[in-house]
N, CA and C atoms as an extended XYZ file, in Angstrom:
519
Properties=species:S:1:pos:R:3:atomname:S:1:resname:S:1:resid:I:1 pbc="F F F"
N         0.847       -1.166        0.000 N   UNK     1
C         0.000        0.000        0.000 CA  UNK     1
C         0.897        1.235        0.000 C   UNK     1
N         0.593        2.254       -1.194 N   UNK     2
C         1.419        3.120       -1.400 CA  UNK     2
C         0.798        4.856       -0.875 C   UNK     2
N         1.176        5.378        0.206 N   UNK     3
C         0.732        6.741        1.022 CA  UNK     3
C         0.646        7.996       -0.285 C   UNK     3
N        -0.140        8.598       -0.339 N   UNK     4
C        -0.049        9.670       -1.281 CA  UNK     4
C         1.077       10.377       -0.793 C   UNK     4
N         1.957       11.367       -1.577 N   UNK     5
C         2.330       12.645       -1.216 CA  UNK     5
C         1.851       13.580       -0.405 C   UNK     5
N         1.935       14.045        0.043 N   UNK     6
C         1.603       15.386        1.380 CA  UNK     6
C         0.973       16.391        0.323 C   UNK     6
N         1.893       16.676       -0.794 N   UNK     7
C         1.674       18.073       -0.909 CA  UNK     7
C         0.361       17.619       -2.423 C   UNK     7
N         0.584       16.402       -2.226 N   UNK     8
C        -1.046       15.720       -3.262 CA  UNK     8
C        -2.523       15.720       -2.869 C   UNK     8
N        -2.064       15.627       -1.408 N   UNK     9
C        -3.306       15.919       -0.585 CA  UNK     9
C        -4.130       16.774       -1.015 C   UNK     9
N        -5.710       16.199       -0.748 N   UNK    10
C        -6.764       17.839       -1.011 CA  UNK    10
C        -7.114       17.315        0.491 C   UNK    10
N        -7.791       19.055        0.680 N   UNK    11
C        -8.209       18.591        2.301 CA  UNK    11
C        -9.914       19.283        2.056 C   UNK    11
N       -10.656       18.929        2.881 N   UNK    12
C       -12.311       19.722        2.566 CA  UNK    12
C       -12.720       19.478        4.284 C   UNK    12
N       -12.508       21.253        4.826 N   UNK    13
C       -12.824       21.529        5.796 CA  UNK    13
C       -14.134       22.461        5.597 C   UNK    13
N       -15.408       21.798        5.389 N   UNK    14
C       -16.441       22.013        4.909 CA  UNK    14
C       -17.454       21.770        6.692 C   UNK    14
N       -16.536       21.037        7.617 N   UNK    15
C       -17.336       20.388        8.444 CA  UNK    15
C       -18.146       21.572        9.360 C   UNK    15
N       -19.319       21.894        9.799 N   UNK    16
C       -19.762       22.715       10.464 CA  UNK    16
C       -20.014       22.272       12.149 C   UNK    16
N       -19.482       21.324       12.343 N   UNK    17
C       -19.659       20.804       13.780 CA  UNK    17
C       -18.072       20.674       14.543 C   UNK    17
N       -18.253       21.160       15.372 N   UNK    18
C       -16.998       20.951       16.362 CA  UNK    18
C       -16.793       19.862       16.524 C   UNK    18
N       -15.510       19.658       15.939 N   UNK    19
C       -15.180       18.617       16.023 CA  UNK    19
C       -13.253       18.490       16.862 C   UNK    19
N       -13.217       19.869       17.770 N   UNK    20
C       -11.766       20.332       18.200 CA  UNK    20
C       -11.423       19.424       19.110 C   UNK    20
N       -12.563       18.992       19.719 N   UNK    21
C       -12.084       18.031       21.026 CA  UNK    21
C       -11.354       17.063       20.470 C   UNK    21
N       -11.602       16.317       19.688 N   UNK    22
C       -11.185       14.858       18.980 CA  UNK    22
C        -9.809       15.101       18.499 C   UNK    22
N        -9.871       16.058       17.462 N   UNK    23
C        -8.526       16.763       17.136 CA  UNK    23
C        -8.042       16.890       17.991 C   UNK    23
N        -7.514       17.362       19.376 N   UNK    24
C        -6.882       17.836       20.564 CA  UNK    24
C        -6.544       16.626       21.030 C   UNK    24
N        -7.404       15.284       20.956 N   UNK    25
C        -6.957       13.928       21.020 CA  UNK    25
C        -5.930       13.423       20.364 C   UNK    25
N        -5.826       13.885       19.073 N   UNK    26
C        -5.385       13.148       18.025 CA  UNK    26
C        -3.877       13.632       18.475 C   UNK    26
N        -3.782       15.233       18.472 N   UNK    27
C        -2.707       16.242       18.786 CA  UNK    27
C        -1.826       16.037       19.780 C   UNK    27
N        -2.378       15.278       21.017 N   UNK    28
C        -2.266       14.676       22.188 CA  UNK    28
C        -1.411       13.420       21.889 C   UNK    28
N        -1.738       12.467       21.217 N   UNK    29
C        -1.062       11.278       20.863 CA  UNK    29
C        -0.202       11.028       20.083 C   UNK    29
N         0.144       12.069       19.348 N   UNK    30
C         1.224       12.012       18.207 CA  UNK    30
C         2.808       11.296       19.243 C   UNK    30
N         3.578       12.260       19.979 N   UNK    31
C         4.255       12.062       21.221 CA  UNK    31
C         4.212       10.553       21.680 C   UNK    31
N         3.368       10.277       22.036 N   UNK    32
C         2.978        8.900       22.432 CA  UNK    32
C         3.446        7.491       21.309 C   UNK    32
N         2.570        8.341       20.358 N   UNK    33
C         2.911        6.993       19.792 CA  UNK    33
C         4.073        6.933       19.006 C   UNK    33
N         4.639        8.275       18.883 N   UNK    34
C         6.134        8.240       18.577 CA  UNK    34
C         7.423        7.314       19.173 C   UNK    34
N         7.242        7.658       20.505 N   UNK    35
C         7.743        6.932       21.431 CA  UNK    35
C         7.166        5.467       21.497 C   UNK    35
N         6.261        5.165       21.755 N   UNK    36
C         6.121        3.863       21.228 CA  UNK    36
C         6.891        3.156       20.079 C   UNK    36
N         6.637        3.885       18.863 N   UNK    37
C         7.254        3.084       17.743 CA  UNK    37
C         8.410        2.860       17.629 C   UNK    37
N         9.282        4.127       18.356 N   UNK    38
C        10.444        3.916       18.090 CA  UNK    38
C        11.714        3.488       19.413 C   UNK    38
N        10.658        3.152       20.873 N   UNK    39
C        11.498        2.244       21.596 CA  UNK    39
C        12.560        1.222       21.244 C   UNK    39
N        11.939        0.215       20.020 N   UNK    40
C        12.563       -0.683       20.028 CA  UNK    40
C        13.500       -0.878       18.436 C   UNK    40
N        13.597        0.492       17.886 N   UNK    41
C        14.073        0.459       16.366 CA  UNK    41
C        15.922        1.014       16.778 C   UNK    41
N        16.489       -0.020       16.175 N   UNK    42
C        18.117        0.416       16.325 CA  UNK    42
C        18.647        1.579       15.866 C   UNK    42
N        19.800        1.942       16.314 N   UNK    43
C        19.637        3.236       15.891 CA  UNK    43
C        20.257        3.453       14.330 C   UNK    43
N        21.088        1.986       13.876 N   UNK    44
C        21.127        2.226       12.335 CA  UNK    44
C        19.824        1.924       11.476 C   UNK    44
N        18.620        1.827       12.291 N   UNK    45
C        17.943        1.648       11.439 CA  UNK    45
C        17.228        3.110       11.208 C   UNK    45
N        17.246        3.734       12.767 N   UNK    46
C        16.410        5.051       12.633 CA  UNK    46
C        17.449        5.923       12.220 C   UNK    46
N        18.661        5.916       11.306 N   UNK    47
C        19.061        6.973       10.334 CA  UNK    47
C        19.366        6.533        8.971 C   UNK    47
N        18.856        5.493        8.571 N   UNK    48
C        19.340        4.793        7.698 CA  UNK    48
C        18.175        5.356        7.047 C   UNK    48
N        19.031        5.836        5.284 N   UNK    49
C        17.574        6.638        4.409 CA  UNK    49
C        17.645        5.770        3.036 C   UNK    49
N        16.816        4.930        3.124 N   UNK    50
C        16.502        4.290        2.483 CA  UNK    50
C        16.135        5.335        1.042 C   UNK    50
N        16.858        4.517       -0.593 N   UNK    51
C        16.370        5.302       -1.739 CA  UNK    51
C        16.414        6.549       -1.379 C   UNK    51
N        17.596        7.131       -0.847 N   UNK    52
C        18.186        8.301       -0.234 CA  UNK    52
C        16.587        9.287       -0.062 C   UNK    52
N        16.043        9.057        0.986 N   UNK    53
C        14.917        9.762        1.468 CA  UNK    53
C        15.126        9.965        3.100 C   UNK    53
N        14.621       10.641        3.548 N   UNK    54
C        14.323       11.215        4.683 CA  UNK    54
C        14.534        9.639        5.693 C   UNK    54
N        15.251        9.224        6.723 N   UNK    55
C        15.483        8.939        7.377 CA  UNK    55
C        14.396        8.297        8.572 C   UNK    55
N        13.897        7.908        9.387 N   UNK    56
C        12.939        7.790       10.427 CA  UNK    56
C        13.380        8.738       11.205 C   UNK    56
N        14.180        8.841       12.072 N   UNK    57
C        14.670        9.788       12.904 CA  UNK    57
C        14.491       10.857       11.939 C   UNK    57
N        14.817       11.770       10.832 N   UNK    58
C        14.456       12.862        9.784 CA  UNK    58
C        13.161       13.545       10.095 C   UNK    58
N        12.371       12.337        9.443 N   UNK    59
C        10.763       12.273        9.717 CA  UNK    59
C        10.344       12.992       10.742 C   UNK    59
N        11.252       12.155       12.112 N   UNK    60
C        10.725       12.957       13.381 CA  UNK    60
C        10.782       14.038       13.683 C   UNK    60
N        12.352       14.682       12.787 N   UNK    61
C        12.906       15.581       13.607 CA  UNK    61
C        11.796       16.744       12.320 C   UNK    61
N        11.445       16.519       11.516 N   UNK    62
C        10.552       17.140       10.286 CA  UNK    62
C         9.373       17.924       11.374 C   UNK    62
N         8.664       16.782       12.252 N   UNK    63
C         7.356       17.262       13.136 CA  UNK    63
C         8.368       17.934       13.851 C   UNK    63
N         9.254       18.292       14.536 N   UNK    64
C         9.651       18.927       15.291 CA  UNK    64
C         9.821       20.365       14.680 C   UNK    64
N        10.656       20.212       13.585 N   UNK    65
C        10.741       21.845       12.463 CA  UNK    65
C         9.345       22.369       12.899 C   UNK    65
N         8.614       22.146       12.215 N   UNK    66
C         7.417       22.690       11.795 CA  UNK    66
C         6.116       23.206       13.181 C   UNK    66
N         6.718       22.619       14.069 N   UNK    67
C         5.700       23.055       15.664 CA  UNK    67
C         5.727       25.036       15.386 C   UNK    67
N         6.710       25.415       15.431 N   UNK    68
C         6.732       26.666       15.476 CA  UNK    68
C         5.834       27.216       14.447 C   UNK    68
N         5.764       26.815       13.448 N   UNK    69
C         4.915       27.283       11.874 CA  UNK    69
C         3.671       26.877       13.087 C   UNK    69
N         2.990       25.772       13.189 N   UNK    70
C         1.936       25.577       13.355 CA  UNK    70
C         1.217       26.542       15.072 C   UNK    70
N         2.192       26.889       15.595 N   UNK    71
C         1.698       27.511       16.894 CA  UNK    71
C         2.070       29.174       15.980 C   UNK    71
N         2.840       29.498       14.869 N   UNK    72
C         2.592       31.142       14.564 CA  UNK    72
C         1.386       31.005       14.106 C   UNK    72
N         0.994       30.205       13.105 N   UNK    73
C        -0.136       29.855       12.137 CA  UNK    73
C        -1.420       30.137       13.096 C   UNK    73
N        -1.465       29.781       14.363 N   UNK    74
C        -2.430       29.984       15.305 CA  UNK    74
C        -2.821       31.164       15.778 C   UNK    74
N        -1.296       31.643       15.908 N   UNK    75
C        -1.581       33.358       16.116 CA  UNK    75
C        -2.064       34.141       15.233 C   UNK    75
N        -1.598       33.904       14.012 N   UNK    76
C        -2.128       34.207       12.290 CA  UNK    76
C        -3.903       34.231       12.625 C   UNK    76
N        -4.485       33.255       12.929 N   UNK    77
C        -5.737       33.187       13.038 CA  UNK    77
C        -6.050       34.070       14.152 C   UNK    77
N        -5.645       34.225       15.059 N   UNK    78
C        -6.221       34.717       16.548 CA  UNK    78
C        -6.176       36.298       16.515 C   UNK    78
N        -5.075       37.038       15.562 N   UNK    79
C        -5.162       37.931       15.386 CA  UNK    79
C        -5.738       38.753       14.264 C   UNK    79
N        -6.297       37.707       13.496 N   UNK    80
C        -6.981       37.832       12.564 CA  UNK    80
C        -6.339       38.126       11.018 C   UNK    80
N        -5.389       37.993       10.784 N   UNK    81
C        -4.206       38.119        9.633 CA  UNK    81
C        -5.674       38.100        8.685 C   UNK    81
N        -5.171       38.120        7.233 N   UNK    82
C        -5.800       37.500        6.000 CA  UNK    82
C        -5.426       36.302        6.022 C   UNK    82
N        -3.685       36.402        5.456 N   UNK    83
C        -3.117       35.059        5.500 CA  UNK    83
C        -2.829       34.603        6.111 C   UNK    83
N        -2.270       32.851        6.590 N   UNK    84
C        -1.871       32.349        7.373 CA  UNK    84
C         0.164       32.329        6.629 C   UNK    84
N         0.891       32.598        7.651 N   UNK    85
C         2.232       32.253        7.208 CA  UNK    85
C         2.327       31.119        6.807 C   UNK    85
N         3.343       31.872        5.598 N   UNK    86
C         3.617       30.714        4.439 CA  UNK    86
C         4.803       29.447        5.231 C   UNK    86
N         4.836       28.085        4.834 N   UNK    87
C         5.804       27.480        5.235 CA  UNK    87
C         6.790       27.135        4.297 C   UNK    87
N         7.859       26.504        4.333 N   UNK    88
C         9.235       26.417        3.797 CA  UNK    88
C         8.555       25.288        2.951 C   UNK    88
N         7.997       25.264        1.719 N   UNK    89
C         7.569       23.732        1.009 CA  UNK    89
C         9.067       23.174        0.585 C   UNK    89
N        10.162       23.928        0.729 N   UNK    90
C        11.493       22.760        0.613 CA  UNK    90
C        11.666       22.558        1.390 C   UNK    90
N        11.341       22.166        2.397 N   UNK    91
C        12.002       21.854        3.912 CA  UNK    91
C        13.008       21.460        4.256 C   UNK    91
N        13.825       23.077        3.967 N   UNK    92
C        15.334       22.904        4.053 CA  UNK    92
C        15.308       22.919        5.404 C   UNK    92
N        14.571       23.443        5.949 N   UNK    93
C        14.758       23.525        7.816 CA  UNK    93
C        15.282       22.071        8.154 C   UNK    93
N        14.357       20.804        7.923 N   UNK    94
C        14.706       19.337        7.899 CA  UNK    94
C        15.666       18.839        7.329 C   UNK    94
N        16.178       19.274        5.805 N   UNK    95
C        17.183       18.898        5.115 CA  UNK    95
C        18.714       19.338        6.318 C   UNK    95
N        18.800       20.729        6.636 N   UNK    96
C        19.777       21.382        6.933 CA  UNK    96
C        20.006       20.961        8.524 C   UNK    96
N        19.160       20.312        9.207 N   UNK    97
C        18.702       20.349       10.696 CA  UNK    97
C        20.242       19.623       11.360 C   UNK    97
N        20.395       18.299       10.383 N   UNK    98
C        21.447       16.925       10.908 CA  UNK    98
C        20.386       16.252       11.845 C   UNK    98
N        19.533       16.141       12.123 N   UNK    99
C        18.368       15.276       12.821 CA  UNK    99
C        19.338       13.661       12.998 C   UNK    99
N        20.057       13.336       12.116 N   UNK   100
C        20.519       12.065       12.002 CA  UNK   100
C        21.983       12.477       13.113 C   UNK   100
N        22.220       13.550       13.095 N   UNK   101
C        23.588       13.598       14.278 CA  UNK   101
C        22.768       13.834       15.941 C   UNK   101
N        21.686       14.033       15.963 N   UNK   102
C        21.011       14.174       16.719 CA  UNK   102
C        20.912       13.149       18.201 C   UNK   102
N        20.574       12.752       19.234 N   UNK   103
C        20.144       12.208       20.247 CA  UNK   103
C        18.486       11.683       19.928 C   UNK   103
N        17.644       10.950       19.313 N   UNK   104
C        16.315       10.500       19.106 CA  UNK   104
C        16.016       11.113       20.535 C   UNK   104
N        15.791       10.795       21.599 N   UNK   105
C        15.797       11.518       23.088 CA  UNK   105
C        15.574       12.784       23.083 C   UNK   105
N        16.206       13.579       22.597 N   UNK   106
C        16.424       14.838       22.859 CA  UNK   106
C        14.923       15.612       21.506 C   UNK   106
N        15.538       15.145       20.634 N   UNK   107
C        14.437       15.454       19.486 CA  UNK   107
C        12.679       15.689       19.943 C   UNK   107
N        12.661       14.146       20.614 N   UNK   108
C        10.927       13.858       21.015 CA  UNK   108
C        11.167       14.641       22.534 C   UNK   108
N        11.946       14.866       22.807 N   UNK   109
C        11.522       15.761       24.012 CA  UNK   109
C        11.037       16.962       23.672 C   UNK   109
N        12.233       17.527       23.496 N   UNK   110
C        12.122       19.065       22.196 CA  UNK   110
C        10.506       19.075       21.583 C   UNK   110
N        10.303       18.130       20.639 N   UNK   111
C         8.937       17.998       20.345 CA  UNK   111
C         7.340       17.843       21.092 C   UNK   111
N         7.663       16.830       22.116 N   UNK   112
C         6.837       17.280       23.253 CA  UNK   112
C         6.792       18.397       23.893 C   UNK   112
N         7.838       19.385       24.423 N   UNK   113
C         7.578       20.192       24.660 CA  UNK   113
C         6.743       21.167       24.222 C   UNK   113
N         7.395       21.173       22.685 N   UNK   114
C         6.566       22.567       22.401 CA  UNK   114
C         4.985       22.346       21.969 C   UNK   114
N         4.843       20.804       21.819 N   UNK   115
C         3.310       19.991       21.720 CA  UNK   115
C         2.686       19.920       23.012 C   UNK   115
N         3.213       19.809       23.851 N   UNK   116
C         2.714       20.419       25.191 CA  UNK   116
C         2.017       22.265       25.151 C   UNK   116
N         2.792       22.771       24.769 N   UNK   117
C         2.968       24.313       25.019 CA  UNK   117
C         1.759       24.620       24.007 C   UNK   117
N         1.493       23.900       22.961 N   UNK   118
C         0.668       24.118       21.830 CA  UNK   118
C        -0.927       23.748       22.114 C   UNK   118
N        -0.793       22.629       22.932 N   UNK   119
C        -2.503       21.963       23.423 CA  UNK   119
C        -3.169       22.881       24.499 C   UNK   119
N        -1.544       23.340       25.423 N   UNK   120
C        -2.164       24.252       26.542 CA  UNK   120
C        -3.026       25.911       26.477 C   UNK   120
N        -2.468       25.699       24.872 N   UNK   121
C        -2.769       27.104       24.620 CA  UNK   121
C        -4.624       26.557       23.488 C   UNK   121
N        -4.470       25.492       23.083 N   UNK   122
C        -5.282       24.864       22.210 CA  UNK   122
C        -6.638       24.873       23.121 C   UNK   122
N        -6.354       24.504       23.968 N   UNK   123
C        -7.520       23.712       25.731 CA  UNK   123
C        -8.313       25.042       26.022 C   UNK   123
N        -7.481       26.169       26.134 N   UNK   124
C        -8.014       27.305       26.264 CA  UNK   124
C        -8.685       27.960       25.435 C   UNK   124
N        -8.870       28.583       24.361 N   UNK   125
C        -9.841       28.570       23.430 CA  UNK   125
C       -11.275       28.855       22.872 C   UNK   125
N       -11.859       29.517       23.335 N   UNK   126
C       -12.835       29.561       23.046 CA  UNK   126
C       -13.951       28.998       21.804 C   UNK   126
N       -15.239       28.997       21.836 N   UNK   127
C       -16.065       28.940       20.261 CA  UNK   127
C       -15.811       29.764       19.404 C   UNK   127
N       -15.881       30.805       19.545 N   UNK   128
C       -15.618       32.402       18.489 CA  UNK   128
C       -13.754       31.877       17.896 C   UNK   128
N       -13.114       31.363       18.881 N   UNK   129
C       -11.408       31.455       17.846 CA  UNK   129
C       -11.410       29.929       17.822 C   UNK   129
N       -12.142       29.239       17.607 N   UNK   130
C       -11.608       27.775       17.378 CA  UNK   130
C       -12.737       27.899       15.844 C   UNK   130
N       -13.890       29.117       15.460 N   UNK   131
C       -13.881       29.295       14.428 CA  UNK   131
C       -13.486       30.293       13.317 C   UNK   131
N       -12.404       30.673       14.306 N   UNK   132
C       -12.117       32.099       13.410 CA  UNK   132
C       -11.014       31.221       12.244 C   UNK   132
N       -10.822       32.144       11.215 N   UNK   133
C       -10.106       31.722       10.248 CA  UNK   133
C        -9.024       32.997        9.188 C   UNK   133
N        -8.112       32.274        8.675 N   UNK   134
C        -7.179       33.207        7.413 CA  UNK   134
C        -7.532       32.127        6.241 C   UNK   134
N        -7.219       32.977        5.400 N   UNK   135
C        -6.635       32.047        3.939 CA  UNK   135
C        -5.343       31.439        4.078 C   UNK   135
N        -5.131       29.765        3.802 N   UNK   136
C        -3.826       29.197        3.870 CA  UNK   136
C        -2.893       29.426        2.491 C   UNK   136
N        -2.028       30.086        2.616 N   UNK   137
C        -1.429       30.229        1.680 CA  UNK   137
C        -0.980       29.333        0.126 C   UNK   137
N        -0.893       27.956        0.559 N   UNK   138
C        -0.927       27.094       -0.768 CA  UNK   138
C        -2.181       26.853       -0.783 C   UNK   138
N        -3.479       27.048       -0.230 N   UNK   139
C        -4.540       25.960       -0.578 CA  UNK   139
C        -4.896       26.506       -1.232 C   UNK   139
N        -5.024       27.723       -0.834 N   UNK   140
C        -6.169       29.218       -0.923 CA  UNK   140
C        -7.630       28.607       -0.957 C   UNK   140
N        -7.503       28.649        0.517 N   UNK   141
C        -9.047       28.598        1.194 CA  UNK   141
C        -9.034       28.963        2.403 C   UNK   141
N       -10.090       28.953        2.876 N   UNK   142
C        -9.645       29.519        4.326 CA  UNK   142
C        -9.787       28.315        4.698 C   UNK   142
N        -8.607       28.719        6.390 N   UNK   143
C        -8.315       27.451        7.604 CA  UNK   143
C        -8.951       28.147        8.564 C   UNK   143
N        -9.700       27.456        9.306 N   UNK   144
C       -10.530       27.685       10.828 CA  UNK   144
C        -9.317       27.256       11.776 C   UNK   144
N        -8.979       27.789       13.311 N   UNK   145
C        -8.145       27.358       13.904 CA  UNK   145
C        -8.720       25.946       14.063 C   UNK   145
N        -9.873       24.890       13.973 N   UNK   146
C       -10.564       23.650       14.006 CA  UNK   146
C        -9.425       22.811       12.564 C   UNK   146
N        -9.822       23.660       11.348 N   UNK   147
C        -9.287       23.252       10.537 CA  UNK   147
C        -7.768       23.079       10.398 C   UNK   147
N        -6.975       23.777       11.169 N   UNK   148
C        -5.517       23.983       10.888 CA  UNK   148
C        -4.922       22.810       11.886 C   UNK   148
N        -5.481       22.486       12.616 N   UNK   149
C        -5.345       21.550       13.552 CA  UNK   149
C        -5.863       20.273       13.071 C   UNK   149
N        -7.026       19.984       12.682 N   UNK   150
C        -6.629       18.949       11.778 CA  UNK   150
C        -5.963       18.479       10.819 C   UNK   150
N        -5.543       19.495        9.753 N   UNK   151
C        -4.052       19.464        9.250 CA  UNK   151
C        -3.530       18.962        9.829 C   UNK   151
N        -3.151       20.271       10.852 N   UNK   152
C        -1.563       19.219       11.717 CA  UNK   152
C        -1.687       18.015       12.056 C   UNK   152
N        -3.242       17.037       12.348 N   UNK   153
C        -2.992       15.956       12.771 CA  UNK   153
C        -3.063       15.262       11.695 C   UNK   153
N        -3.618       15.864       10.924 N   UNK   154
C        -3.239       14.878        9.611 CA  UNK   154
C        -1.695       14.534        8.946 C   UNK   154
N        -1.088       15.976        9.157 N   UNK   155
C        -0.176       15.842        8.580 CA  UNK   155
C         1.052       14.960        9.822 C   UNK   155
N         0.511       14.907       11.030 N   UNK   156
C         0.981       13.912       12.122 CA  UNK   156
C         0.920       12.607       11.618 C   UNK   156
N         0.056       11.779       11.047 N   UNK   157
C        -0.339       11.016       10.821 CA  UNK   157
C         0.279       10.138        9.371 C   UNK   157
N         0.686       11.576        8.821 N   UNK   158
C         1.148       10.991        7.304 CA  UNK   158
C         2.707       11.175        7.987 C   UNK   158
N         3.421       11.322        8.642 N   UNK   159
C         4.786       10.578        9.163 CA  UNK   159
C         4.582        9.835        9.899 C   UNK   159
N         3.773        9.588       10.878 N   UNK   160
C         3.565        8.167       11.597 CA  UNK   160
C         3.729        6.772       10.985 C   UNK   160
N         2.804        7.082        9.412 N   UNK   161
C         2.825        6.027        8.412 CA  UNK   161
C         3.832        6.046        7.858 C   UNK   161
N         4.688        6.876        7.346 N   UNK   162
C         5.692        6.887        6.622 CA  UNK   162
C         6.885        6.397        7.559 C   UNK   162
N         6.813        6.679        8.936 N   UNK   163
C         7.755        5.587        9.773 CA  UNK   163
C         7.580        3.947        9.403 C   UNK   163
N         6.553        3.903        9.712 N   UNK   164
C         6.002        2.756        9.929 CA  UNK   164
C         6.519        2.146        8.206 C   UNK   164
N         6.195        2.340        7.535 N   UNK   165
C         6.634        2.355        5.992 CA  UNK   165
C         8.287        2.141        5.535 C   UNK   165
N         8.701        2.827        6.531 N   UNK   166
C        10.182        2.924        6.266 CA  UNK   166
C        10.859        1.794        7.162 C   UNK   166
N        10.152        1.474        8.622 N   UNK   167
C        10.388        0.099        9.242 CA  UNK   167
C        10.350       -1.076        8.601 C   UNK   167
N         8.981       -1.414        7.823 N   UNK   168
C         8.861       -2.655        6.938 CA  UNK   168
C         9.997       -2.555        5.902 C   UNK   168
N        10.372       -1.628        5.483 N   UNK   169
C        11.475       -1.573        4.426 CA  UNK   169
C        12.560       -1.975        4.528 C   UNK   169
N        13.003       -1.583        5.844 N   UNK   170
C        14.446       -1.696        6.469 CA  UNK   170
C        14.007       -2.850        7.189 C   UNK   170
N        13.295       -3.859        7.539 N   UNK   171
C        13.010       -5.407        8.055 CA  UNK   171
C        12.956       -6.214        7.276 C   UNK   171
N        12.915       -5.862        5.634 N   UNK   172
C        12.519       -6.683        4.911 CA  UNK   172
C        14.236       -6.509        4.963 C   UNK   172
N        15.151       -5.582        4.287 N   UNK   173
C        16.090       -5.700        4.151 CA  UNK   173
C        16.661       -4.854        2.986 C   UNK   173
């Protein structure tokens, strides 16, 4: 089974029901099950880049880049911008990072943290800014702070798999 591209994705945040709590779940578990997956993966396996691609450890350290985009992106909405800030679609931030000279430890901490710092501010929230919204700069549509957050867990979700993807690869051999 082959994962689409990220940037192939269409997304249709059409939904009119709150649906933030669940998301805030989802947002919640990323951390978790990070750590889970990658307790027991060696560590030549979590830098090893298979068909010279992004690494497992990469991957991770990728959700870590991007926390900051997604907590300005929030402010973008809260203060009511038009647009939401644009992100790096080369993600030289990840390319340039060395994620692979890195401590795995240190990375998912780093990442929890600021995923901590992001829900606490998420929890708080009101109805009026969990529907306020900007235009996202590649979609061009508008993102609800509801909507931008499912992104992020979506886009949580499409490296979760792509770990997981890159494990069977490197087990098969």
């Amino acid at each position: 089974m082959k994962q689409i591209k990220w940037f192939d994705r269409k997304f249709d945040f059409a939904s009119e029901q709150n649906i933030f709590p669940a998301i805030i779940e989802r947002l919640e578990g990323t951390a978790v099950l990070l750590k889970h997956k990658l307790a027991s993966i060696p560590k030549k396996d979590l830098i090893a880049k298979p068909d010279n691609t992004w690494s497992i450890q990469e991957n991770v350290g990728h959700l870590l880049d991007l926390e900051p985009l997604w907590y300005g992106r929030l402010e973008d909405i809260l203060l009511q911008t038009e647009y939401l800030r644009s992100a790096d679609l080369k993600n030289k931030k990840t390319d340039l990072a060395g994620h692979n000279e890195r401590n795995l430890t240190d990375i998912l901490e780093e990442f929890t943290n600021y995923r901590t710092k992001m829900l606490a501010r998420l929890k708080n929230l009101n109805e009026t800014e969990i529907f306020r919204h900007a235009l996202h700069p590649r979609l061009i549509q508008p993102m609800r702070t509801m909507d931008l957050f499912l992104f992020v867990a979506e886009h949580d979700d499409h490296h979760l798999a792509r770990i997981s993807e890159l494990q069977r690869k490197l087990a098969k051999g």
